[in-house]
Coordinates of N, CA and C in Angstrom, one line a residue:
X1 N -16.2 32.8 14.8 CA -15.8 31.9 15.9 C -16.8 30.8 16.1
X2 N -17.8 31.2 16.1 CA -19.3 30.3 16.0 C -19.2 29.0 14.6
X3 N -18.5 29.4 13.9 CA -18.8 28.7 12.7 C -17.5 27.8 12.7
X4 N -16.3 28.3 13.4 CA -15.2 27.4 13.4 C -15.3 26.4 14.5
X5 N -16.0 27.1 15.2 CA -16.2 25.8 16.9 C -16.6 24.5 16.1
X6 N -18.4 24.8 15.5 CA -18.9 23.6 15.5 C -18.4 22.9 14.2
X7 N -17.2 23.7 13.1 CA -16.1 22.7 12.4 C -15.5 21.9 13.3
X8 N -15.0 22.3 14.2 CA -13.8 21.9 15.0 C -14.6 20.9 15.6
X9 N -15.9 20.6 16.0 CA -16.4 19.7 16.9 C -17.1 18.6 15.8
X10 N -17.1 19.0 14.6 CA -17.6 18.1 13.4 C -16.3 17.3 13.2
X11 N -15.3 17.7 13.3 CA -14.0 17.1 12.5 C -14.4 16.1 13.6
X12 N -13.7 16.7 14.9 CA -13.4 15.7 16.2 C -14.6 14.7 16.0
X13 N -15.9 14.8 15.9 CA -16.6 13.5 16.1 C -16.3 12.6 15.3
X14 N -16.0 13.2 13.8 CA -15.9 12.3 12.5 C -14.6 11.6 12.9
X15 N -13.8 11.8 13.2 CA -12.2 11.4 13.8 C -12.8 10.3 14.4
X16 N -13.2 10.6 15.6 CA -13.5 9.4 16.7 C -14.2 8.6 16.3
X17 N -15.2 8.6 15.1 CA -15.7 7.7 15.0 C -15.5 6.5 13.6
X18 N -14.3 7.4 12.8 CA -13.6 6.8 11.8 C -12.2 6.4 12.3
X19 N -11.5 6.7 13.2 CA -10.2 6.5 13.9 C -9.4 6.9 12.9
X20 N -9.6 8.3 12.4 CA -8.4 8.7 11.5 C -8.2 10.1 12.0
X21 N -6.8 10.6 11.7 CA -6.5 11.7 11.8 C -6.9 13.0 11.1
X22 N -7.2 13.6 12.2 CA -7.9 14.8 11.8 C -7.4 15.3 10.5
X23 N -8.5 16.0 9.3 CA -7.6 16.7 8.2 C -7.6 17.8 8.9
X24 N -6.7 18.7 8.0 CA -6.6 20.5 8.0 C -7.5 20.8 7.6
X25 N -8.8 20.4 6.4 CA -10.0 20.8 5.9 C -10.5 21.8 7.2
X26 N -10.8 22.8 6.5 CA -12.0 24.0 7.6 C -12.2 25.3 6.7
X27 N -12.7 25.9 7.3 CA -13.5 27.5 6.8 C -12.6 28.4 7.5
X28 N -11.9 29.2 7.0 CA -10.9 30.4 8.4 C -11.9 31.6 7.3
X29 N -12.1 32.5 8.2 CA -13.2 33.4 8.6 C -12.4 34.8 8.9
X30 N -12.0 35.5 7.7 CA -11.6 36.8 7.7 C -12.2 38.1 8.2
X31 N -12.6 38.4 9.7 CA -13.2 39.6 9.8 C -12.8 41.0 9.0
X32 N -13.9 42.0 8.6 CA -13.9 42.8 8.1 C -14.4 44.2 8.4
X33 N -14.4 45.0 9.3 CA -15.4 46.2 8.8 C -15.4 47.1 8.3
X34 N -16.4 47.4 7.6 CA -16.4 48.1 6.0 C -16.6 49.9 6.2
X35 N -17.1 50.2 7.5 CA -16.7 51.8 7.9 C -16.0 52.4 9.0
X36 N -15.6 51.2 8.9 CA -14.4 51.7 10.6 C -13.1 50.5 10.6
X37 N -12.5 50.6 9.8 CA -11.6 49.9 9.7 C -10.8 49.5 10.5
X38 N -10.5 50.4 11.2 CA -9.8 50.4 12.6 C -10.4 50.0 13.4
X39 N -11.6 49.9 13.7 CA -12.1 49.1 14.8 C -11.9 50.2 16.2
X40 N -11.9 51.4 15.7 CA -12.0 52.1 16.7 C -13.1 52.7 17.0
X41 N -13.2 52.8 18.7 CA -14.8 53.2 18.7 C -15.2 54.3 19.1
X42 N -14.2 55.5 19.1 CA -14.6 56.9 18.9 C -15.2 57.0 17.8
X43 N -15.1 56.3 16.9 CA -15.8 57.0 15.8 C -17.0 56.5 15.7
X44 N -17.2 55.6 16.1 CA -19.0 55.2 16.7 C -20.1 56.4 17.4
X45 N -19.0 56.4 18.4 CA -19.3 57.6 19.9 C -19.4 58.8 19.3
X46 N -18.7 59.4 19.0 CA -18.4 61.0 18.5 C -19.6 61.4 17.6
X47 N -20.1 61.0 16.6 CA -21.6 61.2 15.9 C -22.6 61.0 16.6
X48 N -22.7 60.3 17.9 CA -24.2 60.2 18.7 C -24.0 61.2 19.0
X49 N -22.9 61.6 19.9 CA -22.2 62.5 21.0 C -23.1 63.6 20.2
X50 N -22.9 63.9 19.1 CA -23.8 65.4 19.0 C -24.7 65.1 18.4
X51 N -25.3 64.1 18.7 CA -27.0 64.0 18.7 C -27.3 64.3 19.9
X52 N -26.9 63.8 21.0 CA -27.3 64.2 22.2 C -26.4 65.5 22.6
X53 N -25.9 66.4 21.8 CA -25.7 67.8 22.4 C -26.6 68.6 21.5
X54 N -27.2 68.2 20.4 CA -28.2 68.8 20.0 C -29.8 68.7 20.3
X55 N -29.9 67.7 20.8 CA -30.6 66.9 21.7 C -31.2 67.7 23.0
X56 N -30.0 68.3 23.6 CA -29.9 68.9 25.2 C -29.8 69.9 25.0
X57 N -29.3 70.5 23.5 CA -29.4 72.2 23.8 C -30.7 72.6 23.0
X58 N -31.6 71.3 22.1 CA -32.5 72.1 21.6 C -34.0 72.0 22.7
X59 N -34.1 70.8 23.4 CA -35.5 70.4 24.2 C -35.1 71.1 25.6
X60 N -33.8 70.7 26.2 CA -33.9 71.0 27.8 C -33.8 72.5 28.1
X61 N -33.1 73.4 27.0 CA -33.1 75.2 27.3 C -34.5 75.6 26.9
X62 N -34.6 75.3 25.6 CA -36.4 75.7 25.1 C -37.2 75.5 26.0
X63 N -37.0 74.1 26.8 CA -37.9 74.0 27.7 C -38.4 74.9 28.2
X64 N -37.7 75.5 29.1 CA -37.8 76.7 30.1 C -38.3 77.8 29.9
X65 N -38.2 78.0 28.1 CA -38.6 79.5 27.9 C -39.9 80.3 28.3
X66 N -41.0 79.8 27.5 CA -42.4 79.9 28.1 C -43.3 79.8 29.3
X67 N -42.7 78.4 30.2 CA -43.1 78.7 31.3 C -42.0 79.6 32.4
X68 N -40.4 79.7 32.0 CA -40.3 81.0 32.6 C -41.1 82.1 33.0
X69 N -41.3 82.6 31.5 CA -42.1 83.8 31.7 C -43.7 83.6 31.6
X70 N -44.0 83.1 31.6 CA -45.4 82.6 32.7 C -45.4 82.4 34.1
X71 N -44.3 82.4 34.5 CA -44.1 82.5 36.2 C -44.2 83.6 36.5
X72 N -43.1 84.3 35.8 CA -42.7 85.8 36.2 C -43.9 86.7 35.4
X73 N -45.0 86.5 35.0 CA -45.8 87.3 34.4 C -45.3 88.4 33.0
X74 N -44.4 87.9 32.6 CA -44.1 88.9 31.2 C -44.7 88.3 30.0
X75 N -44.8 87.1 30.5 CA -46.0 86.6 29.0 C -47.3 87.1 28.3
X76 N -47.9 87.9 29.9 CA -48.5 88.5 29.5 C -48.8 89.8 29.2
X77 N -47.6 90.5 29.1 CA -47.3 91.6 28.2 C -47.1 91.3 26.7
X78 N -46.8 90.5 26.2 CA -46.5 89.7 24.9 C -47.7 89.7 24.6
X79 N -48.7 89.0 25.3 CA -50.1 88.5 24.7 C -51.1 89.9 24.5
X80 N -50.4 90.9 24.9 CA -51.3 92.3 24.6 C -50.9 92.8 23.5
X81 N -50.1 92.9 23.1 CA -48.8 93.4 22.0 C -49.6 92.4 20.7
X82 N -49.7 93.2 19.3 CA -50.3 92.9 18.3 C -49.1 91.2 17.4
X83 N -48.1 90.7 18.3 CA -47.8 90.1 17.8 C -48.6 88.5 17.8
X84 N -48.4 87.6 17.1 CA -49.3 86.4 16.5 C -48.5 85.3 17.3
X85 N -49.2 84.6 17.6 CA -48.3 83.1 18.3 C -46.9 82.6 17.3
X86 N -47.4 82.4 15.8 CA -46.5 82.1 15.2 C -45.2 82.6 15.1
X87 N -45.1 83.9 15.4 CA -44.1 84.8 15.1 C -43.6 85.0 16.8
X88 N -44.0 84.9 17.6 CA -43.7 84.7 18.7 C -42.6 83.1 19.0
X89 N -43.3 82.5 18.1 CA -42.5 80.9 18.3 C -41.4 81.2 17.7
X90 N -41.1 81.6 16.4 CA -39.9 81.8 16.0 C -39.2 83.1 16.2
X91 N -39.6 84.0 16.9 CA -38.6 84.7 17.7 C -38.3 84.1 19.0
X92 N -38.9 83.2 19.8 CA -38.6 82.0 20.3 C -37.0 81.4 20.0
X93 N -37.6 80.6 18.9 CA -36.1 79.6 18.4 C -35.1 80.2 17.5
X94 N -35.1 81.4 17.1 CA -33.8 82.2 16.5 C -32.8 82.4 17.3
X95 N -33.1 82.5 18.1 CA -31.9 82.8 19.3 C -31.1 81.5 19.6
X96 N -31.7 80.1 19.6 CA -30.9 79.0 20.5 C -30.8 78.4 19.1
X97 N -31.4 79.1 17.6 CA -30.7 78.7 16.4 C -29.5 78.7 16.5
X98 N -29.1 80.1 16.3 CA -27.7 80.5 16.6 C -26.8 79.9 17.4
X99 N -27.7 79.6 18.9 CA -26.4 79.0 19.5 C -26.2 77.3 19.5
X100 N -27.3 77.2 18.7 CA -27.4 75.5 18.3 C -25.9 75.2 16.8
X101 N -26.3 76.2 16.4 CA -25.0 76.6 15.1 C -23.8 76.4 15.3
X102 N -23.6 77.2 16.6 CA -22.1 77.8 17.1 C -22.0 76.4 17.7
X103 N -22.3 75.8 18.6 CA -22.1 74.4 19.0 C -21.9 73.0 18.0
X104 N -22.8 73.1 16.9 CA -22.7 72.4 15.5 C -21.3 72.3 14.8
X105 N -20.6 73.9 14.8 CA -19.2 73.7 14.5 C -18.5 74.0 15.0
X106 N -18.6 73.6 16.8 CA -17.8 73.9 17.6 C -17.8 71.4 17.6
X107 N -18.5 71.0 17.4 CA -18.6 69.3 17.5 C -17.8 68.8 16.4
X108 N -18.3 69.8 15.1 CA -17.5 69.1 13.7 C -16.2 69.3 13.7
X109 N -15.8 70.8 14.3 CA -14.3 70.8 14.4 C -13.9 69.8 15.8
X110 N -14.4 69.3 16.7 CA -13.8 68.8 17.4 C -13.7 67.0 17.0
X111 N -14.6 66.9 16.5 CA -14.7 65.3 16.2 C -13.6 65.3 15.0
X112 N -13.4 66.4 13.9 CA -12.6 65.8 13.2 C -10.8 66.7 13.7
X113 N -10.3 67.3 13.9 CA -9.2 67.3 14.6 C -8.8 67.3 15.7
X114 N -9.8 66.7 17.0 CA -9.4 66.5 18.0 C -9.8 65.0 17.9
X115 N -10.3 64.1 18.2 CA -10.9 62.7 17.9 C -10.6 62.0 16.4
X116 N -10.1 62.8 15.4 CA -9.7 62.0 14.3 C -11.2 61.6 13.5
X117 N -12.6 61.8 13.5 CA -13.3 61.1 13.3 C -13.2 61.8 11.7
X118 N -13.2 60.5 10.6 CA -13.3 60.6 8.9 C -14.7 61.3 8.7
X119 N -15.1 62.3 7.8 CA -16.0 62.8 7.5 C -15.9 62.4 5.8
X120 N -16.3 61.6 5.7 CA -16.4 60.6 3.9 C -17.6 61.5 3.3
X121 N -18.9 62.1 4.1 CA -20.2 62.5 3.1 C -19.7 63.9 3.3
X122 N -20.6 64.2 2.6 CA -21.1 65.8 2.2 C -20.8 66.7 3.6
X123 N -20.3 67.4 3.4 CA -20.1 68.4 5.1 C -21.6 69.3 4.7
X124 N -21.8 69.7 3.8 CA -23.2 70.8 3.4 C -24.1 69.4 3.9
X125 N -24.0 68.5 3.6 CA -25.5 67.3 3.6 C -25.3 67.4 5.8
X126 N -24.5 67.3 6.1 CA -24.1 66.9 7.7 C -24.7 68.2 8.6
X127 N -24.8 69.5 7.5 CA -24.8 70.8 8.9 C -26.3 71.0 8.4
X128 N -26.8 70.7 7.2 CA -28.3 70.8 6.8 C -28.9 69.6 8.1
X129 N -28.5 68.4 7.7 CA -29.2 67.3 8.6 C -29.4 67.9 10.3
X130 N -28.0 68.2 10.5 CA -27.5 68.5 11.7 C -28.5 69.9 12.1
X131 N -29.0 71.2 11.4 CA -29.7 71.9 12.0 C -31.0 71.6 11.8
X132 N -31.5 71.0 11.1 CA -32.9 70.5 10.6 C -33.5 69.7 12.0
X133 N -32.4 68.7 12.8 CA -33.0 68.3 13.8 C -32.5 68.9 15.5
X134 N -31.9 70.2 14.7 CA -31.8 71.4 16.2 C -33.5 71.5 15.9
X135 N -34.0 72.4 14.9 CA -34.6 72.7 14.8 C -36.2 71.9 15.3
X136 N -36.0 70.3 15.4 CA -37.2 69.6 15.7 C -36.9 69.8 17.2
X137 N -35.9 69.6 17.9 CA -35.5 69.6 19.2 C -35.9 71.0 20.1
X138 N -35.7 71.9 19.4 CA -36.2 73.3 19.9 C -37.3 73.0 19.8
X139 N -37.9 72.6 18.9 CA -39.9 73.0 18.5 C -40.6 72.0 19.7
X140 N -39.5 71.0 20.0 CA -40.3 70.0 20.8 C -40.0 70.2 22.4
X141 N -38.9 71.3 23.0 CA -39.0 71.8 23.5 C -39.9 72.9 24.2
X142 N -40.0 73.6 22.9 CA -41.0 74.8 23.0 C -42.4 74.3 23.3
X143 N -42.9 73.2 22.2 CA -43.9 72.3 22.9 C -44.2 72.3 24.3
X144 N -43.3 71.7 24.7 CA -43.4 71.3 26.5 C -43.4 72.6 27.1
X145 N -43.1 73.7 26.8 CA -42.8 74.8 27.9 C -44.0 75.4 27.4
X146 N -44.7 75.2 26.3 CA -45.8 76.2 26.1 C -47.0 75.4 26.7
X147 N -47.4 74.1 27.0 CA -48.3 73.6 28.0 C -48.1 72.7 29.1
X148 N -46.5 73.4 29.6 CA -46.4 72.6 30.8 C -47.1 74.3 32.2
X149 N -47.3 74.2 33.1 CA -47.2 75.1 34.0 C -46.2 76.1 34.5
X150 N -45.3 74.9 34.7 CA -43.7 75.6 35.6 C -43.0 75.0 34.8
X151 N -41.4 75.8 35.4 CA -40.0 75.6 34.7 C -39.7 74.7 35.4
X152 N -40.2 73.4 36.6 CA -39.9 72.9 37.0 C -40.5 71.6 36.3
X153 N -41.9 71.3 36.1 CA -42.6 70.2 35.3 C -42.0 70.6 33.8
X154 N -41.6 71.2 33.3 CA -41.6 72.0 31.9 C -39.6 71.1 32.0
X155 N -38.8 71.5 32.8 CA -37.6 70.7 32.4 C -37.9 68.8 33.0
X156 N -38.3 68.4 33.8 CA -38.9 67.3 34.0 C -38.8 66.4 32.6
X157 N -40.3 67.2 32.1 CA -41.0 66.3 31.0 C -39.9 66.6 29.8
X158 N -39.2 67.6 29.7 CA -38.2 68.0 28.4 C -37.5 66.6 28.8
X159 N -37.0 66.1 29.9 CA -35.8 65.7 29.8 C -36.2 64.3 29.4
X160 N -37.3 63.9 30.4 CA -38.1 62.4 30.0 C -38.0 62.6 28.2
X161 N -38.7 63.0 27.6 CA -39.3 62.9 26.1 C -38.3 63.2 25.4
X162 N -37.1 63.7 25.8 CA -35.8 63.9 24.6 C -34.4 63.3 25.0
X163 N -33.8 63.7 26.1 CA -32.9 63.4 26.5 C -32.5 61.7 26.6
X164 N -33.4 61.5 27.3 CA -33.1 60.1 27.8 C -33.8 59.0 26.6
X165 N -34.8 58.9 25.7 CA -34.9 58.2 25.0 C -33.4 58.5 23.5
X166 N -33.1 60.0 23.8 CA -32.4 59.9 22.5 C -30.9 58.9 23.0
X167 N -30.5 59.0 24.3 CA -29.3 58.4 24.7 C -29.6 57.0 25.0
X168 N -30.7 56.4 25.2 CA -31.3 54.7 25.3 C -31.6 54.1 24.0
X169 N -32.2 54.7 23.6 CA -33.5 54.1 21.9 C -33.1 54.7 21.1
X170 N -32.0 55.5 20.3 CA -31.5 55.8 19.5 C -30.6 55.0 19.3
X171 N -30.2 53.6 19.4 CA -28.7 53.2 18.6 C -27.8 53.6 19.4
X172 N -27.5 55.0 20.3 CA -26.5 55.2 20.4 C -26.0 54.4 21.7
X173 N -26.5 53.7 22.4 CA -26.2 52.8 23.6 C -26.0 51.1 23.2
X174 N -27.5 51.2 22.2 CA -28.3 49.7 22.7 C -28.1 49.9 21.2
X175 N -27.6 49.1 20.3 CA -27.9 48.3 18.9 C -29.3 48.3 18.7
X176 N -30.3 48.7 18.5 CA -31.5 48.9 17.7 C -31.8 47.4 17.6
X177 N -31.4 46.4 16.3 CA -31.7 45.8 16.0 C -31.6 44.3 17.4
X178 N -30.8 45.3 18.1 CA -30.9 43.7 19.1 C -32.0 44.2 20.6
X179 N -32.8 45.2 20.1 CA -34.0 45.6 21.0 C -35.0 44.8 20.8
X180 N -35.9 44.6 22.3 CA -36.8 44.0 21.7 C -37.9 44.0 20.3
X181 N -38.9 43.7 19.6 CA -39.6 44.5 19.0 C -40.8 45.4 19.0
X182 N -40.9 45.3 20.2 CA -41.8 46.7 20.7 C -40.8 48.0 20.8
X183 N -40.0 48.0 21.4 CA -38.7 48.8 21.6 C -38.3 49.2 20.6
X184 N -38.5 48.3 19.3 CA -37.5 48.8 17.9 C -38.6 49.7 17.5
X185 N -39.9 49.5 17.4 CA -41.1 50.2 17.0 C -41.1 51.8 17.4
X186 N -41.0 51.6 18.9 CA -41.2 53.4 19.6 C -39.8 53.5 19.2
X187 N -39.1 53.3 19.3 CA -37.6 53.5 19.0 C -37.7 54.4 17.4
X188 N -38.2 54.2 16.8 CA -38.5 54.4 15.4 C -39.7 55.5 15.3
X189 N -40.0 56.1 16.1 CA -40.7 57.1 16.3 C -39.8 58.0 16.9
X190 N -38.6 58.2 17.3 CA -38.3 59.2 17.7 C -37.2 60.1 17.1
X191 N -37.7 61.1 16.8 CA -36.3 62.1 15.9 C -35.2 61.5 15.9
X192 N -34.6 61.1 17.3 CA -33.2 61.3 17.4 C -32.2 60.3 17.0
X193 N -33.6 58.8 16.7 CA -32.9 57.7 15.8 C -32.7 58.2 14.7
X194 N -33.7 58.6 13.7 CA -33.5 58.9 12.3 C -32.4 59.6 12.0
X195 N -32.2 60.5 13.0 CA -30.9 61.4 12.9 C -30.0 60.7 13.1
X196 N -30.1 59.9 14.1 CA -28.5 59.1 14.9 C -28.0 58.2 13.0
X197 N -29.1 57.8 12.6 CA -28.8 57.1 11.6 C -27.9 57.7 10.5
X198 N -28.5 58.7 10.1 CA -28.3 59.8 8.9 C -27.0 60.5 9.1
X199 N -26.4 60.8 10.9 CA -25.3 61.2 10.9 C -24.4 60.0 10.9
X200 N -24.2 59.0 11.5 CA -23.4 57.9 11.5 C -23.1 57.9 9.9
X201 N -23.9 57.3 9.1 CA -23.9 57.5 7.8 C -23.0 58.0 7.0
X202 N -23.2 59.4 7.4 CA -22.5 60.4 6.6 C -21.2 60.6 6.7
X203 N -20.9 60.2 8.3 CA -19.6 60.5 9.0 C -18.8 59.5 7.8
X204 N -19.1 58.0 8.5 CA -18.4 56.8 8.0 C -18.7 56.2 7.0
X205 N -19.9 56.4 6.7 CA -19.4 56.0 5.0 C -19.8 56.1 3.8
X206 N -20.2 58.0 3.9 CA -20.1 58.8 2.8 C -21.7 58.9 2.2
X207 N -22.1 59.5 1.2 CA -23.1 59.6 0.6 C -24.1 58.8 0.5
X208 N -25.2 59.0 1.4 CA -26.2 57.6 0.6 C -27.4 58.7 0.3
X209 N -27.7 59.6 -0.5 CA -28.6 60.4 -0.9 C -30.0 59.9 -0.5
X210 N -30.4 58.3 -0.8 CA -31.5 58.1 -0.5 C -32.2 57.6 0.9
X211 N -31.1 57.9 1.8 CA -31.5 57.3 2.8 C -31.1 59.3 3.7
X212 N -30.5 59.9 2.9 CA -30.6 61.4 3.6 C -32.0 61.7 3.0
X213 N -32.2 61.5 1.8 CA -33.9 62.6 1.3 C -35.1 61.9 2.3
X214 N -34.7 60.8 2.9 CA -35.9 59.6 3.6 C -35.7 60.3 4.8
X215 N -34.6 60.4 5.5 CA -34.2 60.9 7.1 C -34.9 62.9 6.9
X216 N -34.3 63.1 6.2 CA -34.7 64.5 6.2 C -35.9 65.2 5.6
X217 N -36.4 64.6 5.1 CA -38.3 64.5 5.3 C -39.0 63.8 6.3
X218 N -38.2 62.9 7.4 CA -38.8 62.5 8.1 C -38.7 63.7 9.6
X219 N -38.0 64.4 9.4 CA -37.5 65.3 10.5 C -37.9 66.5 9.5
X220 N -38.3 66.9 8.4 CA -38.7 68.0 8.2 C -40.5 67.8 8.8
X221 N -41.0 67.1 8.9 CA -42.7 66.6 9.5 C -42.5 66.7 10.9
X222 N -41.6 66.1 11.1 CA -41.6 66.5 13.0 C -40.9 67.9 13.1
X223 N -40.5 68.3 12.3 CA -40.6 70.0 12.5 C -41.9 70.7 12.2
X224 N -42.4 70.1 11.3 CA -43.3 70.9 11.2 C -44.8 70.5 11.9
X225 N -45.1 69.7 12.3 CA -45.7 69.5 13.6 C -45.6 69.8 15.0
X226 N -44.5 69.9 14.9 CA -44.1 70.6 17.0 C -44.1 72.3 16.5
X227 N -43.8 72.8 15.6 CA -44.1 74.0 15.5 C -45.0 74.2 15.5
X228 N -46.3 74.2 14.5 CA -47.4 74.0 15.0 C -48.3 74.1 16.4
X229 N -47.6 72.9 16.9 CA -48.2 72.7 18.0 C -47.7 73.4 19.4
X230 N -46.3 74.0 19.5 CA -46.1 74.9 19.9 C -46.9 76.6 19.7
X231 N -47.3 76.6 18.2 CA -48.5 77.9 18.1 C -49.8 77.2 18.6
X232 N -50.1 76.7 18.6 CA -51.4 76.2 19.1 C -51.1 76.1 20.7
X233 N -50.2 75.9 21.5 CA -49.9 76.2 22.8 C -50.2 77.5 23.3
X234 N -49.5 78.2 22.5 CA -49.5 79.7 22.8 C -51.3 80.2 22.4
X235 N -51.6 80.3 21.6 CA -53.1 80.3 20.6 C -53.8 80.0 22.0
X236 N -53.9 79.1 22.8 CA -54.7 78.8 23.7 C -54.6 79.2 24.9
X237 N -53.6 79.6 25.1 CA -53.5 80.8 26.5 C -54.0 82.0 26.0
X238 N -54.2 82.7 25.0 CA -54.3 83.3 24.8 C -56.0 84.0 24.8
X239 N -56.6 82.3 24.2 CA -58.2 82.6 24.6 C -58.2 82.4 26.1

């Protein structure tokens, strides 16, 4: 539309200033989009949509776990008991594995026969991607609840550090590229773009292997640093 205006305002000067009748000469400008043909925008929505349900069931329940029971004093029955931080963490996140699973294909069945949305990539590449960043979401959960104090500062900070940047600075609100560039930068540090990217992707327009082995090594490192650092949480209550 931008490019046919200032035709339209080039003919008109040259007109007025040659006293001839405008030609039909111009540029007509066939829009196209190349993963959403339809131009419909559930299928935009519906792939964030379980970023931020993975999002909310891996950081804001984990939250709560640890300093629960540091309120209620049963953590420290745990910490007498010959088990290891590490093994503590992932009997931790087995449990909201599972129910991160059951939600996983409780979204794919709903996105694709209730909302229509085309799944063109790998369904094995989508539930790998798709638990790989339950899995960062839990650990970064567990993080916060293993050195926050309470279940009250402990969902607080869960919600600040996951929630709300995944549904602002992820793409799934605000176009990325029309952020400022400070904004694109932190934006790009946070799990839930990389993912937002890698699922969009896959949904609409099928295989790009090298941009899944790039997304999912970049979320296998932030798994494996919030786990970590979730044992090192624990590790230090313990001295």
């Amino acid at each position: 539309s931008y490019v046919s205006g200032a035709l339209a305002i080039n003919s008109a000067i040259a007109t007025d200033r040659q006293g001839n009748p405008a030609s039909g000469a111009g540029v007509t400008i066939e829009q196209r989009m190349w993963f959403n043909e339809s131009g419909n925008s559930t299928w935009f929505i519906v792939p964030g949509l379980m970023v931020l349900i993975l999002t909310l069931i891996g950081a804001f329940l984990t939250g709560l776990l640890i300093a629960r029971e540091r309120e209620r004093g049963t953590l420290e029955a745990l910490f007498v008991t010959p088990v290891r931080p590490l093994e503590l963490v992932l009997a931790k996140l087995a449990p909201y594995m599972v129910i991160g699973a059951v939600d996983l294909v409780v979204c794919l069945l709903a996105s694709h026969f209730l909302f229509d949305v085309p799944i063109r990539g790998s369904l094995w590449a989508i539930i790998f991607s798709s638990l790989l960043y339950l899995l960062v979401s839990l650990g970064l959960g567990l993080t916060i609840s293993g050195f926050a104090p309470g279940q009250f500062l402990a969902s607080q900070v869960a919600l600040i550090a996951s929630f709300m940047p995944a549904m602002m600075l992820s793409g799934f609100v605000f176009d990325i590229r029309n952020l400022p560039f400070v904004i694109q930068i932190i934006s790009q540090l946070l799990p839930a773009t990389h993912f937002m990217t890698l699922i969009k992707t896959l949904f609409l327009a099928g295989n790009d292997w090298t941009l899944f082995l790039k997304e999912c090594g970049i979320l296998s490192l932030y798994a494996l640093v919030l786990i970590n650092a979730s044992r090192i949480s624990l590790r230090k209550r313990l001295g």
